[in-house]
């Protein structure tokens, strides 16, 4: 009798083909245009309007993957991808994720798979040691770490926990009745505004603090805003400092901001989404000076630590504040281990109940590369960015906008905003490289984010030559 499932032997056969397909993809990845060249609706038009009534052979699925799906892929893993931020995976991470998918674990509580919880606890304590994070962020102290999907979810988690702390956990019961206000810089990621909306604080109660010439938050203006709000009867409760803003990779002065938060009784959340990975290297840890004053800290191994999306690390100084905020225990989740109080149930540490076994891929990566291997690649990317910076400075046509702290280079052509946009689009349309722009001080700025797994200096040099040649043709034309 047919049951429609793949048998283990069939899965073994087709799975090997998929592994080969992925390996082949990486071997020829530079032959693809980095930015997908299709038009809107083109991929959908090539797919049947109705689902198949009968199952199809895998060879047909792979054929359509090659012919119908791949043209619509922007190749984030290309060594010539410099847009937005790195989303760099690695073979160990892919294999770890494959094991996670194969096990199909739902790790919502300890009892549903003890290994899923305890590996996560151990690996995040490893990371705290690897990055020299404060003792309070470790499971052996008052806090600990939990894996979220993205920094956006961590931001929302931090805002809600801060809201409950300042209202003495009343707002979960009665709703937000206090006039709460939060503070971020004008360069802070948009996810913080979304979190403030979703937590019921309201976007009108989010204050944007101006930045200095390096696009870092000005603590003096933060303190001034907090004092003004208090005089008006508001309750300041939350501040986000950023280690590596999205537009320019600016570094906020965490220590000074933390001191103000302590004085004014505000929760300090530190968002180190991409740049947090650099803390693996001792020479970059000055960028997190003052982090011991933070109530929570977030960074994304899926942006620069060779762990495939999604994997965000969220550390908190006092886990009881999280648990008191998010814990709900329906009868169907009651069990001896939970009631003993001897285990972590990570579903009490964040918004979602369901949890993937994400720590496996993080474990695979750390085990494969070791601290030395990870440090090697981070240092190499920063060195390439420094070399790119030197090439820009040596050019007569281009200029730097801000000195890079790590691996993001912000530069522009001297011919003006329209020229820079046209230049970026012309380079991207060649398919040989892909980079993006932002605006700083009202000017269009080009961004080269250097951090893909297989990016070498030769790739960046070729892209720089392409940018220069394209700009030369445009000025001559």
Tab-separated table of C-alpha atoms in Angstrom:
chain	number	residue	atom	x	y	z
A	1	UNK	CA	0.000	0.000	0.000
A	2	UNK	CA	1.376	3.414	-0.999
A	3	UNK	CA	1.723	5.927	1.835
A	4	UNK	CA	3.296	8.693	-0.272
A	5	UNK	CA	6.274	9.173	2.085
A	6	UNK	CA	9.902	8.956	1.074
A	7	UNK	CA	11.487	5.885	2.597
A	8	UNK	CA	14.789	6.311	4.476
A	9	UNK	CA	16.636	4.785	1.498
A	10	UNK	CA	14.920	7.180	-0.938
A	11	UNK	CA	15.658	10.100	1.381
A	12	UNK	CA	19.307	9.032	1.509
A	13	UNK	CA	19.485	8.971	-2.284
A	14	UNK	CA	17.719	12.300	-2.857
A	15	UNK	CA	19.474	13.928	0.107
A	16	UNK	CA	22.889	13.175	-1.374
A	17	UNK	CA	21.759	14.834	-4.596
A	18	UNK	CA	20.708	17.933	-2.669
A	19	UNK	CA	24.063	18.085	-0.854
A	20	UNK	CA	25.778	17.810	-4.233
A	21	UNK	CA	23.501	20.525	-5.602
A	22	UNK	CA	24.447	22.893	-2.749
A	23	UNK	CA	28.164	22.119	-3.126
A	24	UNK	CA	27.926	22.702	-6.898
A	25	UNK	CA	26.172	26.002	-6.231
A	26	UNK	CA	29.049	27.266	-4.119
A	27	UNK	CA	31.626	26.132	-6.653
A	28	UNK	CA	29.982	28.195	-9.398
A	29	UNK	CA	28.409	30.979	-7.313
A	30	UNK	CA	30.554	33.690	-8.914
A	31	UNK	CA	29.085	32.838	-12.334
A	32	UNK	CA	25.656	34.131	-11.247
A	33	UNK	CA	24.684	37.813	-11.354
A	34	UNK	CA	24.823	38.854	-7.697
A	35	UNK	CA	21.581	40.848	-7.918
A	36	UNK	CA	18.660	38.980	-9.463
A	37	UNK	CA	17.882	40.350	-12.913
A	38	UNK	CA	14.205	39.344	-13.145
A	39	UNK	CA	11.263	41.724	-13.361
A	40	UNK	CA	8.438	41.885	-10.780
A	41	UNK	CA	6.021	38.994	-11.264
A	42	UNK	CA	8.325	37.063	-13.583
A	43	UNK	CA	8.980	34.168	-11.191
A	44	UNK	CA	5.317	33.781	-10.274
A	45	UNK	CA	4.313	33.799	-13.944
A	46	UNK	CA	6.570	30.808	-14.549
A	47	UNK	CA	4.896	28.716	-11.842
A	48	UNK	CA	1.637	26.756	-12.307
A	49	UNK	CA	-1.457	28.506	-11.021
A	50	UNK	CA	-2.734	25.308	-9.408
A	51	UNK	CA	-0.994	22.762	-7.152
A	52	UNK	CA	-0.215	19.282	-8.520
A	53	UNK	CA	-2.912	16.705	-7.896
A	54	UNK	CA	-0.347	13.915	-7.875
A	55	UNK	CA	3.151	13.924	-6.472
A	56	UNK	CA	6.055	14.539	-8.827
A	57	UNK	CA	9.521	12.996	-9.055
A	58	UNK	CA	12.319	14.847	-7.279
A	59	UNK	CA	14.181	15.227	-10.562
A	60	UNK	CA	11.355	17.429	-11.817
A	61	UNK	CA	11.482	19.530	-8.652
A	62	UNK	CA	15.254	20.026	-8.997
A	63	UNK	CA	14.854	20.891	-12.679
A	64	UNK	CA	12.359	23.630	-11.819
A	65	UNK	CA	14.583	24.787	-8.971
A	66	UNK	CA	17.332	25.395	-11.515
A	67	UNK	CA	15.163	26.823	-14.275
A	68	UNK	CA	12.397	28.721	-12.469
A	69	UNK	CA	13.665	29.599	-8.994
A	70	UNK	CA	17.364	30.337	-9.391
A	71	UNK	CA	16.849	33.281	-11.802
A	72	UNK	CA	14.968	35.030	-8.980
A	73	UNK	CA	17.686	34.548	-6.374
A	74	UNK	CA	19.872	37.412	-5.207
A	75	UNK	CA	23.036	35.630	-4.165
A	76	UNK	CA	23.673	36.709	-0.590
A	77	UNK	CA	26.494	34.185	-0.275
A	78	UNK	CA	28.397	35.542	-3.274
A	79	UNK	CA	31.840	36.901	-2.374
A	80	UNK	CA	30.774	39.985	-4.370
A	81	UNK	CA	27.742	40.710	-2.190
A	82	UNK	CA	28.359	43.946	-0.243
A	83	UNK	CA	24.782	45.146	0.275
A	84	UNK	CA	22.901	45.833	3.510
A	85	UNK	CA	24.848	43.585	5.903
A	86	UNK	CA	26.491	40.166	5.606
A	87	UNK	CA	24.177	37.214	6.004
A	88	UNK	CA	26.984	34.746	5.803
A	89	UNK	CA	26.446	31.065	6.251
A	90	UNK	CA	29.013	28.248	6.189
A	91	UNK	CA	29.013	24.531	5.521
A	92	UNK	CA	29.186	23.603	9.244
A	93	UNK	CA	26.161	25.805	9.894
A	94	UNK	CA	24.221	24.304	6.994
A	95	UNK	CA	24.957	20.806	8.296
A	96	UNK	CA	23.945	21.763	11.830
A	97	UNK	CA	20.696	23.194	10.502
A	98	UNK	CA	20.121	20.020	8.504
A	99	UNK	CA	20.444	17.952	11.674
A	100	UNK	CA	18.032	20.296	13.422
A	101	UNK	CA	15.514	19.896	10.605
A	102	UNK	CA	16.035	16.151	10.611
A	103	UNK	CA	15.391	15.836	14.338
A	104	UNK	CA	12.343	18.075	14.077
A	105	UNK	CA	12.567	19.080	17.732
A	106	UNK	CA	10.073	21.530	19.226
A	107	UNK	CA	12.132	22.856	22.111
A	108	UNK	CA	9.573	25.034	23.858
A	109	UNK	CA	10.289	23.599	27.315
A	110	UNK	CA	13.063	21.481	28.814
A	111	UNK	CA	10.906	18.366	28.907
A	112	UNK	CA	10.219	18.423	25.140
A	113	UNK	CA	13.930	17.765	24.482
A	114	UNK	CA	16.411	18.384	27.306
A	115	UNK	CA	19.353	18.569	24.885
A	116	UNK	CA	17.781	21.482	23.008
A	117	UNK	CA	17.631	23.548	26.187
A	118	UNK	CA	20.896	22.511	27.788
A	119	UNK	CA	22.984	22.840	24.614
A	120	UNK	CA	21.608	26.352	24.137
A	121	UNK	CA	22.512	27.276	27.697
A	122	UNK	CA	26.030	25.912	27.352
A	123	UNK	CA	26.732	27.437	23.932
A	124	UNK	CA	25.559	30.903	24.995
A	125	UNK	CA	27.750	30.691	28.081
A	126	UNK	CA	30.614	29.773	25.726
A	127	UNK	CA	29.878	32.858	23.674
A	128	UNK	CA	29.801	35.051	26.776
A	129	UNK	CA	33.287	33.747	27.599
A	130	UNK	CA	34.515	34.089	24.010
A	131	UNK	CA	33.418	37.742	23.909
A	132	UNK	CA	34.381	38.616	27.502
A	133	UNK	CA	30.834	39.589	28.386
A	134	UNK	CA	29.871	40.507	31.957
A	135	UNK	CA	29.433	37.636	34.381
A	136	UNK	CA	25.805	38.594	34.978
A	137	UNK	CA	24.916	37.525	31.423
A	138	UNK	CA	25.844	33.894	32.139
A	139	UNK	CA	23.468	31.172	33.258
A	140	UNK	CA	25.617	30.603	36.344
A	141	UNK	CA	24.771	34.109	37.546
A	142	UNK	CA	21.551	36.138	37.702
A	143	UNK	CA	20.966	36.318	33.957
A	144	UNK	CA	21.668	34.206	30.927
A	145	UNK	CA	21.210	33.975	27.197
A	146	UNK	CA	18.486	32.776	24.869
A	147	UNK	CA	18.414	32.391	21.088
A	148	UNK	CA	15.820	34.491	19.281
A	149	UNK	CA	15.117	34.668	15.564
A	150	UNK	CA	16.230	38.264	14.955
A	151	UNK	CA	17.418	41.402	16.747
A	152	UNK	CA	13.951	42.840	16.131
A	153	UNK	CA	12.399	40.199	18.377
A	154	UNK	CA	15.076	40.801	20.991
A	155	UNK	CA	14.276	44.503	20.919
A	156	UNK	CA	10.578	43.794	21.439
A	157	UNK	CA	11.404	41.374	24.271
A	158	UNK	CA	13.579	43.978	25.978
A	159	UNK	CA	10.972	46.733	25.629
A	160	UNK	CA	8.201	44.568	27.099
A	161	UNK	CA	10.383	43.414	29.996
A	162	UNK	CA	11.401	47.027	30.680
A	163	UNK	CA	7.742	48.068	30.565
A	164	UNK	CA	6.836	45.449	33.152
A	165	UNK	CA	9.717	46.338	35.439
A	166	UNK	CA	8.852	50.026	35.535
A	167	UNK	CA	5.143	49.312	36.094
A	168	UNK	CA	5.916	46.622	38.689
A	169	UNK	CA	4.345	44.031	36.344
A	170	UNK	CA	0.967	45.771	36.383
A	171	UNK	CA	0.737	46.595	32.682
A	172	UNK	CA	0.497	42.906	31.740
A	173	UNK	CA	-2.729	42.829	33.775
A	174	UNK	CA	-4.279	46.254	33.347
A	175	UNK	CA	-2.634	47.587	30.217
A	176	UNK	CA	-0.236	50.514	29.977
A	177	UNK	CA	-1.639	53.370	32.058
A	178	UNK	CA	1.558	55.261	32.806
A	179	UNK	CA	2.951	57.869	30.404
A	180	UNK	CA	6.035	55.857	29.456
A	181	UNK	CA	8.719	57.208	27.135
A	182	UNK	CA	11.695	55.529	25.455
A	183	UNK	CA	14.855	56.892	23.858
A	184	UNK	CA	16.907	55.905	20.821
A	185	UNK	CA	19.256	57.831	18.566
A	186	UNK	CA	18.225	59.155	15.164
A	187	UNK	CA	20.376	56.357	13.686
A	188	UNK	CA	18.831	53.475	15.657
A	189	UNK	CA	17.354	50.593	13.670
A	190	UNK	CA	13.672	50.878	12.757
A	191	UNK	CA	12.891	47.700	14.716
A	192	UNK	CA	12.990	49.747	17.918
A	193	UNK	CA	10.177	51.988	16.712
A	194	UNK	CA	8.182	48.903	15.757
A	195	UNK	CA	8.823	47.393	19.195
A	196	UNK	CA	7.613	50.557	20.914
A	197	UNK	CA	4.411	50.432	18.861
A	198	UNK	CA	3.814	46.743	19.482
A	199	UNK	CA	4.436	47.069	23.231
A	200	UNK	CA	1.662	49.625	23.522
A	201	UNK	CA	3.953	52.548	24.325
A	202	UNK	CA	3.126	54.464	21.143
A	203	UNK	CA	5.449	55.986	18.563
A	204	UNK	CA	4.720	59.496	19.854
A	205	UNK	CA	6.404	58.438	23.098
A	206	UNK	CA	9.647	57.467	21.374
A	207	UNK	CA	12.276	60.198	21.565
A	208	UNK	CA	14.995	60.452	18.914
A	209	UNK	CA	18.273	61.669	20.361
A	210	UNK	CA	20.516	63.606	17.996
A	211	UNK	CA	23.974	62.312	17.088
A	212	UNK	CA	27.474	63.758	16.839
A	213	UNK	CA	29.683	64.080	13.761
A	214	UNK	CA	30.423	60.345	13.919
A	215	UNK	CA	26.672	59.595	14.024
A	216	UNK	CA	26.864	58.343	17.626
A	217	UNK	CA	24.204	59.194	20.200
A	218	UNK	CA	24.946	62.312	22.255
A	219	UNK	CA	24.574	61.407	25.950
A	220	UNK	CA	24.205	65.044	26.970
A	221	UNK	CA	21.125	65.414	24.777
A	222	UNK	CA	19.747	62.096	26.050
A	223	UNK	CA	19.990	63.284	29.642
A	224	UNK	CA	18.436	66.598	28.714
A	225	UNK	CA	15.435	64.887	27.077
A	226	UNK	CA	14.926	62.576	30.058
A	227	UNK	CA	14.905	65.490	32.493
A	228	UNK	CA	12.487	67.466	30.325
A	229	UNK	CA	10.112	64.513	30.098
A	230	UNK	CA	10.166	64.005	33.851
A	231	UNK	CA	9.210	67.638	34.353
A	232	UNK	CA	6.238	67.086	32.027
A	233	UNK	CA	5.042	64.102	34.054
A	234	UNK	CA	6.327	61.348	31.768
A	235	UNK	CA	8.052	58.182	32.986
A	236	UNK	CA	11.313	57.477	31.125
A	237	UNK	CA	11.837	53.694	31.159
A	238	UNK	CA	13.932	52.465	28.230
A	239	UNK	CA	17.037	53.448	26.255
A	240	UNK	CA	18.649	51.608	23.346
A	241	UNK	CA	22.352	52.087	22.639
A	242	UNK	CA	23.768	50.695	19.412
A	243	UNK	CA	27.128	49.110	18.707
A	244	UNK	CA	27.186	49.459	14.937
A	245	UNK	CA	24.225	51.377	13.493
A	246	UNK	CA	22.766	50.157	10.213
A	247	UNK	CA	23.552	53.167	8.059
A	248	UNK	CA	27.132	53.921	9.096
A	249	UNK	CA	28.153	51.353	11.745
A	250	UNK	CA	28.371	54.140	14.312
A	251	UNK	CA	29.183	53.187	17.903
A	252	UNK	CA	27.177	54.778	20.692
A	253	UNK	CA	29.035	55.614	23.944
A	254	UNK	CA	27.621	52.736	25.965
A	255	UNK	CA	29.299	53.615	29.268
A	256	UNK	CA	28.041	57.180	29.436
A	257	UNK	CA	24.567	56.142	28.302
A	258	UNK	CA	24.584	53.346	30.886
A	259	UNK	CA	25.505	55.734	33.664
A	260	UNK	CA	22.567	57.950	32.734
A	261	UNK	CA	20.229	54.951	32.657
A	262	UNK	CA	21.379	53.900	36.108
A	263	UNK	CA	20.858	57.401	37.466
A	264	UNK	CA	17.417	57.761	35.869
A	265	UNK	CA	16.248	54.158	36.452
A	266	UNK	CA	15.921	53.267	32.776
A	267	UNK	CA	16.412	49.850	31.195
A	268	UNK	CA	19.485	49.877	28.939
A	269	UNK	CA	19.298	47.616	25.905
A	270	UNK	CA	22.385	47.318	23.680
A	271	UNK	CA	21.825	46.396	20.041
A	272	UNK	CA	25.062	45.045	18.536
A	273	UNK	CA	23.382	43.204	15.656
A	274	UNK	CA	26.275	42.808	13.190
A	275	UNK	CA	29.207	44.378	14.988
A	276	UNK	CA	28.750	42.274	18.114
A	277	UNK	CA	30.585	39.448	16.364
A	278	UNK	CA	33.748	41.572	16.355
A	279	UNK	CA	33.859	41.214	20.136
A	280	UNK	CA	35.377	37.791	19.496
A	281	UNK	CA	38.628	39.737	18.954
A	282	UNK	CA	40.121	41.412	22.056
A	283	UNK	CA	41.358	44.406	20.040
A	284	UNK	CA	37.779	45.423	19.178
A	285	UNK	CA	36.245	45.046	22.633
A	286	UNK	CA	36.822	48.697	23.499
A	287	UNK	CA	33.727	49.304	21.374
A	288	UNK	CA	31.546	47.698	24.074
A	289	UNK	CA	33.035	49.652	26.969
A	290	UNK	CA	30.364	50.005	29.624
A	291	UNK	CA	28.341	46.949	28.596
A	292	UNK	CA	28.344	45.772	32.211
A	293	UNK	CA	25.770	48.527	32.811
A	294	UNK	CA	23.318	47.004	30.305
A	295	UNK	CA	20.147	45.171	31.280
A	296	UNK	CA	20.076	43.335	27.953
A	297	UNK	CA	22.348	42.843	24.962
A	298	UNK	CA	21.660	41.456	21.511
A	299	UNK	CA	23.770	40.407	18.519
A	300	UNK	CA	23.299	38.314	15.388
A	301	UNK	CA	25.612	35.373	14.677
A	302	UNK	CA	23.676	35.144	11.408
A	303	UNK	CA	25.211	38.410	10.224
A	304	UNK	CA	28.950	37.927	10.602
A	305	UNK	CA	29.661	34.706	12.448
A	306	UNK	CA	29.046	32.184	9.648
A	307	UNK	CA	25.754	30.962	11.115
A	308	UNK	CA	22.880	30.811	8.653
A	309	UNK	CA	19.742	32.848	9.215
A	310	UNK	CA	18.040	32.938	11.657
A	311	UNK	CA	20.045	33.101	14.885
A	312	UNK	CA	20.050	36.012	17.316
A	313	UNK	CA	21.663	35.927	20.766
A	314	UNK	CA	19.850	37.823	23.514
A	315	UNK	CA	21.520	38.144	26.917
A	316	UNK	CA	19.775	39.546	29.957
A	317	UNK	CA	21.182	40.552	33.337
A	318	UNK	CA	18.191	39.367	35.377
A	319	UNK	CA	16.350	36.383	33.922
A	320	UNK	CA	13.647	36.567	36.615
A	321	UNK	CA	12.413	39.804	35.056
A	322	UNK	CA	11.982	38.013	31.734
A	323	UNK	CA	10.281	35.010	33.278
A	324	UNK	CA	7.934	37.172	35.346
A	325	UNK	CA	7.034	39.087	32.178
A	326	UNK	CA	6.460	36.226	29.741
A	327	UNK	CA	5.615	33.119	31.749
A	328	UNK	CA	2.171	31.603	31.268
A	329	UNK	CA	1.698	27.982	32.328
A	330	UNK	CA	-1.394	26.296	30.872
A	331	UNK	CA	-2.259	22.845	32.131
A	332	UNK	CA	-1.044	21.099	28.978
A	333	UNK	CA	2.520	22.336	29.604
A	334	UNK	CA	2.715	21.324	33.263
A	335	UNK	CA	5.379	18.738	34.033
A	336	UNK	CA	7.636	17.628	36.897
A	337	UNK	CA	10.806	19.218	35.528
A	338	UNK	CA	9.223	22.662	35.164
A	339	UNK	CA	7.595	22.519	38.584
A	340	UNK	CA	10.877	21.494	40.185
A	341	UNK	CA	12.401	24.865	39.242
A	342	UNK	CA	15.642	23.110	38.296
A	343	UNK	CA	15.459	23.713	34.534
A	344	UNK	CA	15.155	26.572	32.069
A	345	UNK	CA	12.008	26.669	29.971
A	346	UNK	CA	13.060	29.097	27.276
A	347	UNK	CA	9.518	29.723	26.111
A	348	UNK	CA	9.324	31.900	29.263
A	349	UNK	CA	12.189	34.070	28.018
A	350	UNK	CA	10.575	35.624	24.953
A	351	UNK	CA	7.434	36.128	22.878
A	352	UNK	CA	7.069	32.837	21.017
A	353	UNK	CA	6.161	29.473	22.495
A	354	UNK	CA	7.516	27.266	19.710
A	355	UNK	CA	11.303	27.032	19.419
A	356	UNK	CA	13.592	25.567	16.769
A	357	UNK	CA	16.781	23.764	17.773
A	358	UNK	CA	18.920	26.724	16.628
A	359	UNK	CA	21.784	26.086	19.016
A	360	UNK	CA	22.862	23.063	16.956
A	361	UNK	CA	24.111	25.162	14.038
A	362	UNK	CA	25.815	27.581	16.430
A	363	UNK	CA	27.459	24.613	18.155
A	364	UNK	CA	28.612	23.171	14.826
A	365	UNK	CA	30.182	26.504	13.814
A	366	UNK	CA	32.013	27.064	17.105
A	367	UNK	CA	33.223	23.464	17.179
A	368	UNK	CA	34.453	23.599	13.576
A	369	UNK	CA	36.165	27.011	13.499
A	370	UNK	CA	37.169	27.346	17.124
A	371	UNK	CA	37.821	30.782	18.563
A	372	UNK	CA	40.996	31.150	16.478
A	373	UNK	CA	39.260	30.432	13.185
A	374	UNK	CA	36.464	32.894	13.853
A	375	UNK	CA	38.935	35.580	14.907
A	376	UNK	CA	40.986	34.986	11.756
A	377	UNK	CA	38.073	35.722	9.435
A	378	UNK	CA	36.778	38.731	11.383
A	379	UNK	CA	40.236	40.289	11.342
A	380	UNK	CA	40.595	39.594	7.637
A	381	UNK	CA	37.328	41.341	6.808
A	382	UNK	CA	38.277	44.380	8.881
A	383	UNK	CA	41.680	44.509	7.185
A	384	UNK	CA	40.062	44.391	3.740
A	385	UNK	CA	37.738	47.233	4.767
A	386	UNK	CA	40.753	49.266	5.890
A	387	UNK	CA	42.422	48.660	2.534
A	388	UNK	CA	39.269	49.710	0.698
A	389	UNK	CA	39.214	52.867	2.804
A	390	UNK	CA	42.780	53.623	1.757
A	391	UNK	CA	41.899	53.160	-1.916
A	392	UNK	CA	39.009	55.620	-1.576
A	393	UNK	CA	41.227	58.174	0.152
A	394	UNK	CA	43.857	57.833	-2.564
A	395	UNK	CA	41.249	58.582	-5.232
A	396	UNK	CA	40.637	62.096	-6.552
A	397	UNK	CA	37.012	61.383	-7.479
A	398	UNK	CA	35.745	59.724	-4.305
A	399	UNK	CA	35.653	60.697	-0.645
A	400	UNK	CA	35.080	59.024	2.701
A	401	UNK	CA	32.005	60.074	4.675
A	402	UNK	CA	32.958	58.599	8.045
A	403	UNK	CA	35.911	56.575	9.296
A	404	UNK	CA	34.945	52.883	9.449
A	405	UNK	CA	34.950	51.309	12.890
A	406	UNK	CA	34.992	47.778	11.504
A	407	UNK	CA	33.877	46.266	8.198
A	408	UNK	CA	31.419	48.796	6.765
A	409	UNK	CA	32.844	51.501	4.490
A	410	UNK	CA	30.718	54.591	3.746
A	411	UNK	CA	31.954	56.635	0.782
A	412	UNK	CA	30.653	58.670	-2.127
A	413	UNK	CA	31.625	60.135	-5.476
A	414	UNK	CA	32.185	63.878	-5.377
A	415	UNK	CA	29.792	64.461	-8.308
A	416	UNK	CA	26.690	64.561	-6.099
A	417	UNK	CA	23.649	62.567	-5.037
A	418	UNK	CA	22.130	61.814	-8.443
A	419	UNK	CA	25.486	60.665	-9.765
A	420	UNK	CA	26.028	58.351	-6.808
A	421	UNK	CA	22.628	56.722	-7.234
A	422	UNK	CA	23.193	56.280	-10.959
A	423	UNK	CA	26.666	54.871	-10.301
A	424	UNK	CA	25.396	52.350	-7.774
A	425	UNK	CA	22.601	51.199	-10.073
A	426	UNK	CA	24.938	50.901	-13.058
A	427	UNK	CA	27.385	48.724	-11.107
A	428	UNK	CA	24.627	46.545	-9.671
A	429	UNK	CA	23.073	46.030	-13.097
A	430	UNK	CA	26.286	44.448	-14.359
A	431	UNK	CA	25.646	41.517	-12.011
A	432	UNK	CA	29.305	41.515	-11.020
A	433	UNK	CA	28.721	43.086	-7.600
A	434	UNK	CA	25.903	44.339	-5.416
A	435	UNK	CA	26.082	47.180	-2.906
A	436	UNK	CA	23.556	49.636	-1.487
A	437	UNK	CA	23.196	53.199	-0.238
A	438	UNK	CA	21.937	55.234	2.689
A	439	UNK	CA	21.610	58.912	3.554
A	440	UNK	CA	23.799	60.663	6.114
A	441	UNK	CA	23.474	64.392	6.787
A	442	UNK	CA	21.033	64.509	3.890
A	443	UNK	CA	23.556	63.167	1.378
A	444	UNK	CA	23.461	59.925	-0.583
A	445	UNK	CA	26.204	57.647	0.718
A	446	UNK	CA	27.401	54.385	-0.814
A	447	UNK	CA	27.915	51.438	1.524
A	448	UNK	CA	30.354	48.564	1.119
A	449	UNK	CA	29.612	45.936	3.764
A	450	UNK	CA	32.516	43.491	3.705
A	451	UNK	CA	31.819	40.269	5.562
A	452	UNK	CA	30.706	37.430	3.323
A	453	UNK	CA	32.177	34.022	4.104
A	454	UNK	CA	34.257	33.683	0.951
A	455	UNK	CA	35.060	37.340	0.238
A	456	UNK	CA	38.775	37.899	-0.337
A	457	UNK	CA	40.676	41.107	-1.001
A	458	UNK	CA	40.838	40.270	-4.698
A	459	UNK	CA	37.033	40.376	-4.901
A	460	UNK	CA	36.876	43.789	-3.252
A	461	UNK	CA	39.698	45.095	-5.431
A	462	UNK	CA	37.883	43.970	-8.587
A	463	UNK	CA	34.698	45.655	-7.378
A	464	UNK	CA	36.568	48.875	-6.607
A	465	UNK	CA	38.047	48.820	-10.113
A	466	UNK	CA	34.551	48.262	-11.534
A	467	UNK	CA	33.197	51.213	-9.539
A	468	UNK	CA	36.007	53.465	-10.737
A	469	UNK	CA	35.707	52.420	-14.394
A	470	UNK	CA	31.932	52.825	-14.334
A	471	UNK	CA	32.237	56.281	-12.779
A	472	UNK	CA	34.867	57.207	-15.385
A	473	UNK	CA	32.579	56.232	-18.268
A	474	UNK	CA	29.705	58.158	-16.718
A	475	UNK	CA	31.713	61.357	-16.320
A	476	UNK	CA	33.075	61.105	-19.845
A	477	UNK	CA	29.652	60.398	-21.284
